[in-house]
Coordinates of C-alpha atoms in Angstrom, one line a residue:
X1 CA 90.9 66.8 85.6
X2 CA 90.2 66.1 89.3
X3 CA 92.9 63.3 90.4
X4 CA 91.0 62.0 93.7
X5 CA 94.1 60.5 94.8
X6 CA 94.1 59.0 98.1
X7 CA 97.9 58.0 99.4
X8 CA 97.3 54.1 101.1
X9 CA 99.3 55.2 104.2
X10 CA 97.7 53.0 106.8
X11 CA 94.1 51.6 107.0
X12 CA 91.3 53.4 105.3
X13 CA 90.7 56.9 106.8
X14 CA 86.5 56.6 106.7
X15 CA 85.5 60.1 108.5
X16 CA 82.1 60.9 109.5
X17 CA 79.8 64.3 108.8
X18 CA 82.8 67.0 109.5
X19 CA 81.6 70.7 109.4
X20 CA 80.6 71.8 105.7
X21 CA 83.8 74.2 105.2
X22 CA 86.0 71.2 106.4
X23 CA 84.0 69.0 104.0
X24 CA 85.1 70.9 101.3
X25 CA 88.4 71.2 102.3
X26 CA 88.9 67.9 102.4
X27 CA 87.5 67.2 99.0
X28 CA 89.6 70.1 97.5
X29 CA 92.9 68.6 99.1
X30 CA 91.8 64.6 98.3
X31 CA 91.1 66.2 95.1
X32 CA 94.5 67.7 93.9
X33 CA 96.5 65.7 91.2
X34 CA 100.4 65.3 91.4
X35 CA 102.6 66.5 88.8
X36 CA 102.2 64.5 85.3
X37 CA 105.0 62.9 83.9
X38 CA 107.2 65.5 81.4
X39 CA 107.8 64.7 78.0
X40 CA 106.1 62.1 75.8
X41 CA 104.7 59.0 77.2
X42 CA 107.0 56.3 76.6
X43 CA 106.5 52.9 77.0
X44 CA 105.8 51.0 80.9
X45 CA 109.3 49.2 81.1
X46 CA 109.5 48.3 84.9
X47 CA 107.4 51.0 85.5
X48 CA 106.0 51.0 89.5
X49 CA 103.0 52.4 88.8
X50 CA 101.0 49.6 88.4
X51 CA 102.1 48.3 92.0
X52 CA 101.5 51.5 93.8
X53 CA 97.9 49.9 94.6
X54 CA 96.3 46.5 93.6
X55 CA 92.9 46.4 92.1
X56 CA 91.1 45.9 95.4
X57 CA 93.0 48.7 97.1
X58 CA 91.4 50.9 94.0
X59 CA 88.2 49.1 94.3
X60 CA 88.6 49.8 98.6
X61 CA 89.6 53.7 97.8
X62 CA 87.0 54.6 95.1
X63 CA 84.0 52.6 97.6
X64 CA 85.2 55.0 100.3
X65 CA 85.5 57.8 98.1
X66 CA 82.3 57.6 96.9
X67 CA 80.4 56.2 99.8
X68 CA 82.1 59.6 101.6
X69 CA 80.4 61.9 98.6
X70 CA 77.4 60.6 99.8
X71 CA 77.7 61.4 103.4
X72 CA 78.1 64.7 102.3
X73 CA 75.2 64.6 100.2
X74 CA 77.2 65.8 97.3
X75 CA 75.6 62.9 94.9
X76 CA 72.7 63.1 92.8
X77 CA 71.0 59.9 93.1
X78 CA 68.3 59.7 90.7
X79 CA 67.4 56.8 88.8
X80 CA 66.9 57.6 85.1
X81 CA 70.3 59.9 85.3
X82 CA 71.9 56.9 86.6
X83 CA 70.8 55.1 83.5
X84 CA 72.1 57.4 81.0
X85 CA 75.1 57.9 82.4
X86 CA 76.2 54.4 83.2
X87 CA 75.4 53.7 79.6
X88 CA 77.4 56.1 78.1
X89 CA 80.2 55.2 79.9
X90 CA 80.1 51.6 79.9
X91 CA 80.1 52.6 75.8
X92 CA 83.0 54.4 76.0
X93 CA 84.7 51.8 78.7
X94 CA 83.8 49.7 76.4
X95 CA 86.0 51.2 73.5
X96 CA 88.7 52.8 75.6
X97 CA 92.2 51.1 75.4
X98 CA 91.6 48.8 78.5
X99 CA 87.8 47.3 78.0
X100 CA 88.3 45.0 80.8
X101 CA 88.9 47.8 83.6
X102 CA 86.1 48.3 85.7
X103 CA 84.4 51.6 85.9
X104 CA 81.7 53.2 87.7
X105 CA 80.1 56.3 87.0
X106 CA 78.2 58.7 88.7
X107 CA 76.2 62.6 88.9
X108 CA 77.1 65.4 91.5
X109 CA 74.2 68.0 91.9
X110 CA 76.9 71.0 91.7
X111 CA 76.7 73.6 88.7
X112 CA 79.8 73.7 88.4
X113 CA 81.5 72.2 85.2
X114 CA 83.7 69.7 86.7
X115 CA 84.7 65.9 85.9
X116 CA 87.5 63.5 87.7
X117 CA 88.2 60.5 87.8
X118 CA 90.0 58.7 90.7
X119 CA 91.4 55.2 91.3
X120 CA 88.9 52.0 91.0
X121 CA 87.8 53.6 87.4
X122 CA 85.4 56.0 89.6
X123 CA 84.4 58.8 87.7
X124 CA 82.0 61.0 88.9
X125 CA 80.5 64.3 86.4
X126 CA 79.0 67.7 87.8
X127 CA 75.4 68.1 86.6
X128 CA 77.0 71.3 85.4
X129 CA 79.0 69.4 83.0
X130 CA 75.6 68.7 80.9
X131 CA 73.9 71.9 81.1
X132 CA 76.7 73.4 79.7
X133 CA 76.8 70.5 76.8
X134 CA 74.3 71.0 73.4
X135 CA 74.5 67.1 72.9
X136 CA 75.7 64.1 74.3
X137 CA 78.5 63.8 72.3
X138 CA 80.2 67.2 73.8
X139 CA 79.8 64.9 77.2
X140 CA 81.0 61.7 75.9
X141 CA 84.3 63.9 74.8
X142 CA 84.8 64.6 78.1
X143 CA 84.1 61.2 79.3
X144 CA 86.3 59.6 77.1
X145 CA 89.4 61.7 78.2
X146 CA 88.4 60.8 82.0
X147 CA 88.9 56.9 81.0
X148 CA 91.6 57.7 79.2
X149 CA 93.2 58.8 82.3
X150 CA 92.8 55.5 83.9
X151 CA 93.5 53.2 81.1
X152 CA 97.1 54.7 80.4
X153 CA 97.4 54.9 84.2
X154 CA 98.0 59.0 85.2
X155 CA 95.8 58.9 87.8
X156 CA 98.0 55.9 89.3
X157 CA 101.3 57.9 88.7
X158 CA 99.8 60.5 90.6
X159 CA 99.2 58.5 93.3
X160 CA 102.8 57.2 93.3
X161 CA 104.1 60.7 93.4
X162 CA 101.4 61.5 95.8
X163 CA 103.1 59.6 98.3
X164 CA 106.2 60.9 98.2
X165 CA 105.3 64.6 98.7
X166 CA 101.5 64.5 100.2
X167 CA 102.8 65.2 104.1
X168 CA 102.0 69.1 103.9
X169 CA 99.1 68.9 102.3
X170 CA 97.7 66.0 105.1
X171 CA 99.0 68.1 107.4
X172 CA 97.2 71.4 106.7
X173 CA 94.1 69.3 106.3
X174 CA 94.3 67.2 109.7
X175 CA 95.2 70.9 111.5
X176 CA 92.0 72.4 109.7
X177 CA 90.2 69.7 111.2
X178 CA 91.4 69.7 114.5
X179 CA 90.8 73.4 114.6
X180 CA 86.9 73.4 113.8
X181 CA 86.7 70.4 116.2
X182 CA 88.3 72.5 119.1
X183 CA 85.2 74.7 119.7
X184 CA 86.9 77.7 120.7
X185 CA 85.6 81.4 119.3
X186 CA 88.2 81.8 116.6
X187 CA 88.0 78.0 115.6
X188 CA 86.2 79.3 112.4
X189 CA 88.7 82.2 111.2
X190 CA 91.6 79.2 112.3
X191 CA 89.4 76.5 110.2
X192 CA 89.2 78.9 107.1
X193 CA 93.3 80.1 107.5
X194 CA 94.1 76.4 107.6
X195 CA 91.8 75.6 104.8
X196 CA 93.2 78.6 102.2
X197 CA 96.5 77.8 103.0
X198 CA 95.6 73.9 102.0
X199 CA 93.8 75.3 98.8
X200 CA 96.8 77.2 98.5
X201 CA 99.3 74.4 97.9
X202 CA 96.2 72.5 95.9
X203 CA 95.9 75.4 93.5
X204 CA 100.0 75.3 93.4
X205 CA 99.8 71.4 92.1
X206 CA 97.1 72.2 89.3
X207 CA 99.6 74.9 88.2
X208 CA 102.3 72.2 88.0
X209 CA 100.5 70.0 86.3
X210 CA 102.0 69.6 82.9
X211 CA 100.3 69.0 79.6
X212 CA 102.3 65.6 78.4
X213 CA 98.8 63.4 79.7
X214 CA 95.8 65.9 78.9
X215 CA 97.8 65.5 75.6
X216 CA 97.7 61.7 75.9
X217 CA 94.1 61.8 77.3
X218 CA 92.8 64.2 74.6
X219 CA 94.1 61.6 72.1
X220 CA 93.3 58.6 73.1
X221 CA 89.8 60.1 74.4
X222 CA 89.4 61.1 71.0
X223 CA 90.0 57.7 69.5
X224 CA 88.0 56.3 72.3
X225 CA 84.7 58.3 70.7
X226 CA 85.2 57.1 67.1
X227 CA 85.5 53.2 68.1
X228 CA 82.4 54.0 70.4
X229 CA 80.3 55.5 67.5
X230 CA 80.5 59.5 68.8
X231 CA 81.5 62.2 67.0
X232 CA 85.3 62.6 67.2
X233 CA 85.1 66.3 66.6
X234 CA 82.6 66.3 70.3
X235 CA 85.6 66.7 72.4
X236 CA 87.1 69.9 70.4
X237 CA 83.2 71.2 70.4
X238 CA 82.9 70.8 74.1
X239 CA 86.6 72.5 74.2
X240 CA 85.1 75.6 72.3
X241 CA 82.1 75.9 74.3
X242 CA 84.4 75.8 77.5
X243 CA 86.7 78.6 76.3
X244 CA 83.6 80.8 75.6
X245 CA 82.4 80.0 79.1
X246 CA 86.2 80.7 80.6
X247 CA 85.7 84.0 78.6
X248 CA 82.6 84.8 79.6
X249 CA 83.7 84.5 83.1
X250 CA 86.2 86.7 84.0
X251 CA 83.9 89.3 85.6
X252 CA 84.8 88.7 89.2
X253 CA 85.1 86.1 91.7
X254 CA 81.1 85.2 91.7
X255 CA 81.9 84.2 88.5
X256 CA 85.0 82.3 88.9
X257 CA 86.5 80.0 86.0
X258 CA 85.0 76.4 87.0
X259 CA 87.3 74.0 88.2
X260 CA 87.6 71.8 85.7
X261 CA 88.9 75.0 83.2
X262 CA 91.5 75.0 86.1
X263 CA 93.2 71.4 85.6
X264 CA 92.0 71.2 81.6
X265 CA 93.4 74.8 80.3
X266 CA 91.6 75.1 77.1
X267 CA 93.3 77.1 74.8
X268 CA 92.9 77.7 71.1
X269 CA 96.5 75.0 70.6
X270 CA 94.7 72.6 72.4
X271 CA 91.5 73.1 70.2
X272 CA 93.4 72.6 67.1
X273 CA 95.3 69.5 67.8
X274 CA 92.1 68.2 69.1
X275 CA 90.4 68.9 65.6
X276 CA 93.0 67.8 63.8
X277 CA 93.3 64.6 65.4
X278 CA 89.6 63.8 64.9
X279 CA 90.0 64.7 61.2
X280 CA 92.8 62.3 61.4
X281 CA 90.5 59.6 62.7
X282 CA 87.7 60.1 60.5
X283 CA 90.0 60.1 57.4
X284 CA 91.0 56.6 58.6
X285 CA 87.6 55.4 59.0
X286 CA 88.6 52.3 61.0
X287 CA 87.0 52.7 64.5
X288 CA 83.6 52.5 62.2
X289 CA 83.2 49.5 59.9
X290 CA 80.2 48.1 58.2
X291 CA 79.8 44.6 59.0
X292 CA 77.9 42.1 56.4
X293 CA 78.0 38.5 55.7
X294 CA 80.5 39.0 54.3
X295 CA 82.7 40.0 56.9
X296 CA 80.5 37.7 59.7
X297 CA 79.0 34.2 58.7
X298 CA 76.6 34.3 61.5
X299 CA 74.6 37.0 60.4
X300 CA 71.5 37.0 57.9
X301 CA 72.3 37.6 54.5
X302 CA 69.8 40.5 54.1
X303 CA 71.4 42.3 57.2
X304 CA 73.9 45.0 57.5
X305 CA 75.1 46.3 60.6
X306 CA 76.9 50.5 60.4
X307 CA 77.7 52.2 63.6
X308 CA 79.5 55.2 61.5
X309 CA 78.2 57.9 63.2
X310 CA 75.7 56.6 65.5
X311 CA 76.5 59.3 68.0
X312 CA 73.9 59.9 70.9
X313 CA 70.5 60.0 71.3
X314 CA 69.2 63.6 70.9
X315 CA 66.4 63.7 72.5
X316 CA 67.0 61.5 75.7
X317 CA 69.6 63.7 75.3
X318 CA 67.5 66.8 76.0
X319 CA 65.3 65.1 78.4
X320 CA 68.8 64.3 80.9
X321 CA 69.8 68.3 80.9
X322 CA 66.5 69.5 81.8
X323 CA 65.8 67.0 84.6
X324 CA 69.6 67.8 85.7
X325 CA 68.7 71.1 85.4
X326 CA 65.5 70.4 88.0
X327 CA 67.1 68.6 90.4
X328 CA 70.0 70.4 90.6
X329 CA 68.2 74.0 91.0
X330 CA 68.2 75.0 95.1
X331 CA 64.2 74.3 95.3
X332 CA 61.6 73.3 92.8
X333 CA 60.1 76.2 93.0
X334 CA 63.8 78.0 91.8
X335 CA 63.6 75.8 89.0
X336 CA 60.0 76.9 87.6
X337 CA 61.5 80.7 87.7
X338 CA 64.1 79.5 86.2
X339 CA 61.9 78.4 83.2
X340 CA 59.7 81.0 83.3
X341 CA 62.6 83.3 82.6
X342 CA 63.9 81.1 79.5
X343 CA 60.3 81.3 78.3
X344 CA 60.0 85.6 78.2
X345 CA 63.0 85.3 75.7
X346 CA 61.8 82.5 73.6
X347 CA 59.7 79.6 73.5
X348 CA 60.7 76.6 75.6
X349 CA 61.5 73.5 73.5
X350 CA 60.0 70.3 73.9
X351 CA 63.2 69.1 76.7
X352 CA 62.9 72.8 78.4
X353 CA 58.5 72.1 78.5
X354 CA 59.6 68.8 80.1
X355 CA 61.8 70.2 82.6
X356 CA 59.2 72.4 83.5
X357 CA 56.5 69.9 83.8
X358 CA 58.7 67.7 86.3
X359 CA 59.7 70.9 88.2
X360 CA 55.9 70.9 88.6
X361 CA 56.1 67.7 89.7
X362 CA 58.5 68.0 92.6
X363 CA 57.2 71.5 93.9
X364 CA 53.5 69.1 94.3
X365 CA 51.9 70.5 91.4
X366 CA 50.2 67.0 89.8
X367 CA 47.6 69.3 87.7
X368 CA 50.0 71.6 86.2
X369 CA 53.1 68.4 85.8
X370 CA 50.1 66.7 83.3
X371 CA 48.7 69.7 81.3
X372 CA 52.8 69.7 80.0
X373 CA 53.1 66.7 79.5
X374 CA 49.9 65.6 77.8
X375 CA 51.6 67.3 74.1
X376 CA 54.8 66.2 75.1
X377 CA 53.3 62.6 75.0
X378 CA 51.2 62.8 71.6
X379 CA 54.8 64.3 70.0
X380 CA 56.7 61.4 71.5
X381 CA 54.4 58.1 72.3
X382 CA 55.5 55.8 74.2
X383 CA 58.7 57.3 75.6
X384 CA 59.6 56.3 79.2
X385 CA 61.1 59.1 80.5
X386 CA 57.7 60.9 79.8
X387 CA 55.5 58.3 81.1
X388 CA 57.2 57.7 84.4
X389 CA 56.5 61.9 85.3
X390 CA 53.2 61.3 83.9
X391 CA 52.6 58.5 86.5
X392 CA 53.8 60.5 89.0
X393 CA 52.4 63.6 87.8
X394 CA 48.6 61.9 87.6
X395 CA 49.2 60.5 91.1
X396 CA 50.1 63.5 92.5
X397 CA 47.1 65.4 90.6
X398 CA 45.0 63.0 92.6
X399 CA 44.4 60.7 89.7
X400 CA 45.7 57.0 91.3
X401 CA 43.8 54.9 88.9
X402 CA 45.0 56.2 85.8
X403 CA 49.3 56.3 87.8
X404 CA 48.7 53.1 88.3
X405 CA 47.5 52.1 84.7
X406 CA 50.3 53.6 83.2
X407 CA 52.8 52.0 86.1
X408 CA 51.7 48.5 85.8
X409 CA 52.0 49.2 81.5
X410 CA 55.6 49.7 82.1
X411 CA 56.4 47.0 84.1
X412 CA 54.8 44.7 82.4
X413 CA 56.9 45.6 79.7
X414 CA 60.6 46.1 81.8
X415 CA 60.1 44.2 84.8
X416 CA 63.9 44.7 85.8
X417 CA 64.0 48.5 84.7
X418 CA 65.9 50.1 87.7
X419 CA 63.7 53.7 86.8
X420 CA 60.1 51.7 86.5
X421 CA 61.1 50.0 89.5
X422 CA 62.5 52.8 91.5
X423 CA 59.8 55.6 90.2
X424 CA 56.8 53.2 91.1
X425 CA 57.8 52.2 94.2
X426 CA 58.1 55.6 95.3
X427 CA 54.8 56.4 94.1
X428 CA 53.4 53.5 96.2
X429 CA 55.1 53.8 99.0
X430 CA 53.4 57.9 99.4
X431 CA 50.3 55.8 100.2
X432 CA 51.1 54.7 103.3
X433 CA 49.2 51.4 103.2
X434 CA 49.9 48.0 103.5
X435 CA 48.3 46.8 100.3
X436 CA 50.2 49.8 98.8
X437 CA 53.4 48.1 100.3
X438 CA 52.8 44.6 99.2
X439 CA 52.3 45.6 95.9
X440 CA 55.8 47.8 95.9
X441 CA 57.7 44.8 97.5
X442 CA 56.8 42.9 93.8
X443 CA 57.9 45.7 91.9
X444 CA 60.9 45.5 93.8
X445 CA 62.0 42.2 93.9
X446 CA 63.4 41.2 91.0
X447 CA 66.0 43.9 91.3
X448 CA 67.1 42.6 94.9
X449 CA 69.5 40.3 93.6
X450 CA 72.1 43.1 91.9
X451 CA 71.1 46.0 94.7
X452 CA 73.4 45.5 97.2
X453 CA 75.3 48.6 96.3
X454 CA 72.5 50.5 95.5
X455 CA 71.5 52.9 98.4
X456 CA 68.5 54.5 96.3
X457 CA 67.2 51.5 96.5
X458 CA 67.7 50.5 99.9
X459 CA 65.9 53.0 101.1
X460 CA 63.3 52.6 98.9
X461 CA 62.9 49.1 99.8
X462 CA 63.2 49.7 103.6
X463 CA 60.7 52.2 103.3
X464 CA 58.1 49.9 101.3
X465 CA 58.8 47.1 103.6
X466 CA 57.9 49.1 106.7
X467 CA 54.7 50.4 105.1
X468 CA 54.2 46.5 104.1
X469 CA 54.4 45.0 108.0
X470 CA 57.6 43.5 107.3
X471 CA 60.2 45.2 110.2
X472 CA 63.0 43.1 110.0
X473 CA 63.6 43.5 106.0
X474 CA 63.1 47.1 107.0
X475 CA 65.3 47.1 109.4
X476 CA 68.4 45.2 107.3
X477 CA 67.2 47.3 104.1
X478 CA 67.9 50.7 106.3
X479 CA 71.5 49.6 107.5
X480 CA 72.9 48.8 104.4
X481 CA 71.8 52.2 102.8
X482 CA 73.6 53.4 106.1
X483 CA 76.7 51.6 105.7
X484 CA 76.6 52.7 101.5
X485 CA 76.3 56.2 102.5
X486 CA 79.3 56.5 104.6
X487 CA 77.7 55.9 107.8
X488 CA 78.9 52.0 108.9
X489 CA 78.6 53.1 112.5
X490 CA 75.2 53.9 112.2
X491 CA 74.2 50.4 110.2
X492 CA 76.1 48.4 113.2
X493 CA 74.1 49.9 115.7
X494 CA 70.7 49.4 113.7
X495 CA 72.0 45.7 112.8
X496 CA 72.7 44.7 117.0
X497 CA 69.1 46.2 117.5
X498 CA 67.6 44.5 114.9
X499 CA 69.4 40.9 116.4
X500 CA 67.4 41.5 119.8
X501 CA 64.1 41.0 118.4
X502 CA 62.3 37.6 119.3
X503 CA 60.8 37.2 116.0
X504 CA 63.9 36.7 113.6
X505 CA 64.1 33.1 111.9
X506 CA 67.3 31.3 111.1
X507 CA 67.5 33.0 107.6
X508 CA 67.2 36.3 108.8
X509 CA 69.0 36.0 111.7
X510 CA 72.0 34.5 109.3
X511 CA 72.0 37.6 107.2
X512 CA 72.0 40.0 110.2
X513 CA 75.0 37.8 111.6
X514 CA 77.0 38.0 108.1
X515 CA 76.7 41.4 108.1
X516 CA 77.7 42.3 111.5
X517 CA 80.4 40.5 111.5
X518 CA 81.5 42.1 107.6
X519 CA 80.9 45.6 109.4
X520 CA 82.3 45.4 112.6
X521 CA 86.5 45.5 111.7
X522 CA 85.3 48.5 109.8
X523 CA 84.1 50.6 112.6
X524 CA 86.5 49.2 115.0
X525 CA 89.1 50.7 113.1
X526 CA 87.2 53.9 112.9
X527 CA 87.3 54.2 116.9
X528 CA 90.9 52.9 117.0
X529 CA 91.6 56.5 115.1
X530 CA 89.8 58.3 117.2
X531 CA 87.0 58.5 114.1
X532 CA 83.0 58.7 115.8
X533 CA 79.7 59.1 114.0
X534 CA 78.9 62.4 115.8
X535 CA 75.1 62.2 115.5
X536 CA 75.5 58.6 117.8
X537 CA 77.6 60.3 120.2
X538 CA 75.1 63.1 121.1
X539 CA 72.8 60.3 122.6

């Protein structure tokens, strides 16, 4: 597991767009965990822990974290991933050992098969994750031992120990930086020594991490998935399938063992215990009860409730690898070989036809997105992961008549679906016309209420309110999707330019004045350490 353990030493360190290799250096240095606690876990008597950071620090360190992911446009935002994720792990949050902890989840575009979790309950999963995964269950496994990290606190012990002996590690990281920043010739072989040697002490630490909490993690993530419904025998499945990939890799450094095979050695022992501990929980039977009337008064007397077993939808389950598989394939056009290639060895499935048709989609090829998704939809009617890319895949073929028919279907139906919402809006907005606009701005508005941490769909909604004739919502929409992708600088600037206009009302002008003032300690800090968005200071 990937401890994302920020030391709170000082204000928040918030840096702007450093050069890609420092980019990753600092995520590989912010991302090494300290040394777990030896022996068993015993119990929390006076333990500091808990103190280390309060729940808004964690909130404040996992909102930079991830609003810092985004700068580096290391997040995949797309909203029917979103969807699935967030509910599987709001089931599992759910059922962990701590239901009241807050949690937020989210994709990374990378291949590789990585997971972490980080302070704040922030847990963020590598589309490679899932394409490595036969069914959601394998994912939820490894879900559930990322919560369990939180709930039983590791990732906040690492964070105490974190302080004590982080120094080198800052230090290697603030001397790589400094180096690439000095423009001299060999700043790039300097940059790169700095940045192995910081690896260096990174890949020490995962080598010192002892096995006392993945033990913990394994077993309460395991009892996690029974009380949720999964299949408790998921996370030892998804432990085989790793091994077999660990094996499999071993031909050179092109194919290096993935990261997460790094922190979480799987080995046969670990396999075991995790089967044995899931037989151990489904011999007990007591994270699955049937309820009746029995057992609850307020229910009908004909109606019986069982969530043994109810594991995870199969084939949403197939539709969420493929589009994972699309979006995070280097062009759509890579994606379509891709397929092409699965399909000279055997016939695609209906998921791997569906990934296909919405790789289609994205490389601008309407005609060819519908002709695979026309069977797709008489074998599964009514499913809305297939209607939305055949909206967009009829639009796109020229066909806005029939988009729109099946568009205004669906929101009639889900008026506050994020993905309806989202997907149509994006569909209007390629119009470029105000009634185009107008017609977006409805689709959007019920979800304004709960989007002011969504940056998808502030974008969105700047973008529909600009084709619309409305340029001060534009305006506010476009700095906030500023400030949530790491860029606060940026949003302050837009937000004083937006202020000078002679056409704001009291309302708007209010909001503008809330925000700026919300904003501005933010960036003032920034400049006070010497922290600059660099693409204002080229103007």
């Amino acid at each position: 597991m990937l401890h994302v353990a920020f030391p709170p030493a000082g204000p928040l360190p918030m840096p702007m767009r450093p050069l890609p290799a420092i980019a990753a250096l600092m995520l590989a240095v912010a991302s090494v965990c300290a040394p777990a606690q030896e022996g068993a876990r015993l119990p929390d008597i006076g333990s500091s822990a808990g103190t280390v950071l309060s729940p808004a620090d964690q909130k404040a360190y996992g909102e930079m974290m991830l609003s810092q992911l985004r700068n580096y446009d290391y997040i995949l935002e797309d909203p029917l991933v979103d969807s699935w994720l967030r509910g599987l792990g709001n089931r599992l949050a759910a059922a962990s050992d701590d239901p009241k902890q807050d949690f937020t989840f989210f994709m990374m575009a990378d291949r590789q098969v990585n997971a972490f979790a980080t302070v704040g309950g922030y847990v963020g999963v590598n589309a490679g994750l899932v394409l490595v995964a036969e069914r959601e269950d394998e994912v939820a496994g490894v879900l559930g031992h990322e919560i369990a990290h939180v709930t039983q606190m590791h990732v906040l012990r690492s964070v105490e120990r974190a302080q004590r002996d982080s120094v080198p590690i800052l230090l290697a990281m603030l001397g790589a930086i400094a180096i690439a920043q000095s423009g001299s010739n060999s700043s790039g072989d300097a940059a790169m020594a700095a940045m192995a040697s910081a690896q260096g002490i990174a890949a020490q630490r995962q080598i010192n991490y002892t096995r006392s909490n993945e033990s913990e993690a394994d077993r309460v993530g395991i009892r996690t998935l029974a009380r949720s419904g999964y299949d408790p025998e998921a996370m030892a499945d998804m432990f085989e399938r790793m091994q077999a990939l660990e094996r499999s890799n071993r031909g050179g450094e092109k194919e290096r063992t993935p990261d997460y095979l790094r922190s979480h050695p799987v080995t046969t022992t670990r396999i075991a215990e995790a089967k044995e501990r899931a037989a151990r929980v489904e011999a007990q039977g007591s994270f699955s009860p049937t309820f009746t009337t029995s057992a609850n008064p307020l229910l009908p007397s004909t109606l019986q409730i069982s969530t043994a077993s109810a594991g995870g939808d199969g084939v949403r389950f197939g539709w969420v690898r493929e589009r994972l598989r699309v979006l995070s394939a280097n062009t759509p056009s890579a994606a379509i070989n891709e397929y092409e290639r699965m399909r000279r060895t055997a016939e695609l499935d209906d998921a791997q036809r569906y990934g296909l048709a919405y790789a289609h989609l994205l490389a601008g090829h309407g005609s060819e997105a519908v002709k695979e998704l026309t069977p797709l939809l008489e074998k599964h009617p009514g499913d809305t992961w297939l209607l939305l890319a055949q909206g967009q895949a009829k639009a796109r073929a020229g066909n806005p008549a029939e988009a729109d028919a099946i568009f205004e279907n669906l929101v009639a139906r889900m008026p506050r679906n994020r993905a309806v919402a989202l997907t149509y809006a994006a569909v209007l907005s390629e119009r470029n016309n105000q009634a185009a606009g107008k017609r977006a701005q409805d689709v959007l508005r019920p979800l304004l209420a709960n989007a002011g941490n969504d940056p998808l769909f502030q974008s969105t909604y700047a973008r529909i309110n600009e084709i619309a004739g409305d340029p001060i919502r534009a305006g506010e929409a476009w700095a906030e999707a500023a400030y949530l992708n790491g860029r606060p600088e940026r949003a302050l600037v837009q937000l004083n330019n937006l202020k000078k206009r002679d056409d704001l009302d009291y309302y708007a002008r209010t909001r503008i004045d809330a925000r700026i003032a919300a904003i501005t300690p933010v960036v003032l800090e920034l400049r006070r350490q010497g922290v600059r968005d660099p693409d204002l200071q080229r103007r």
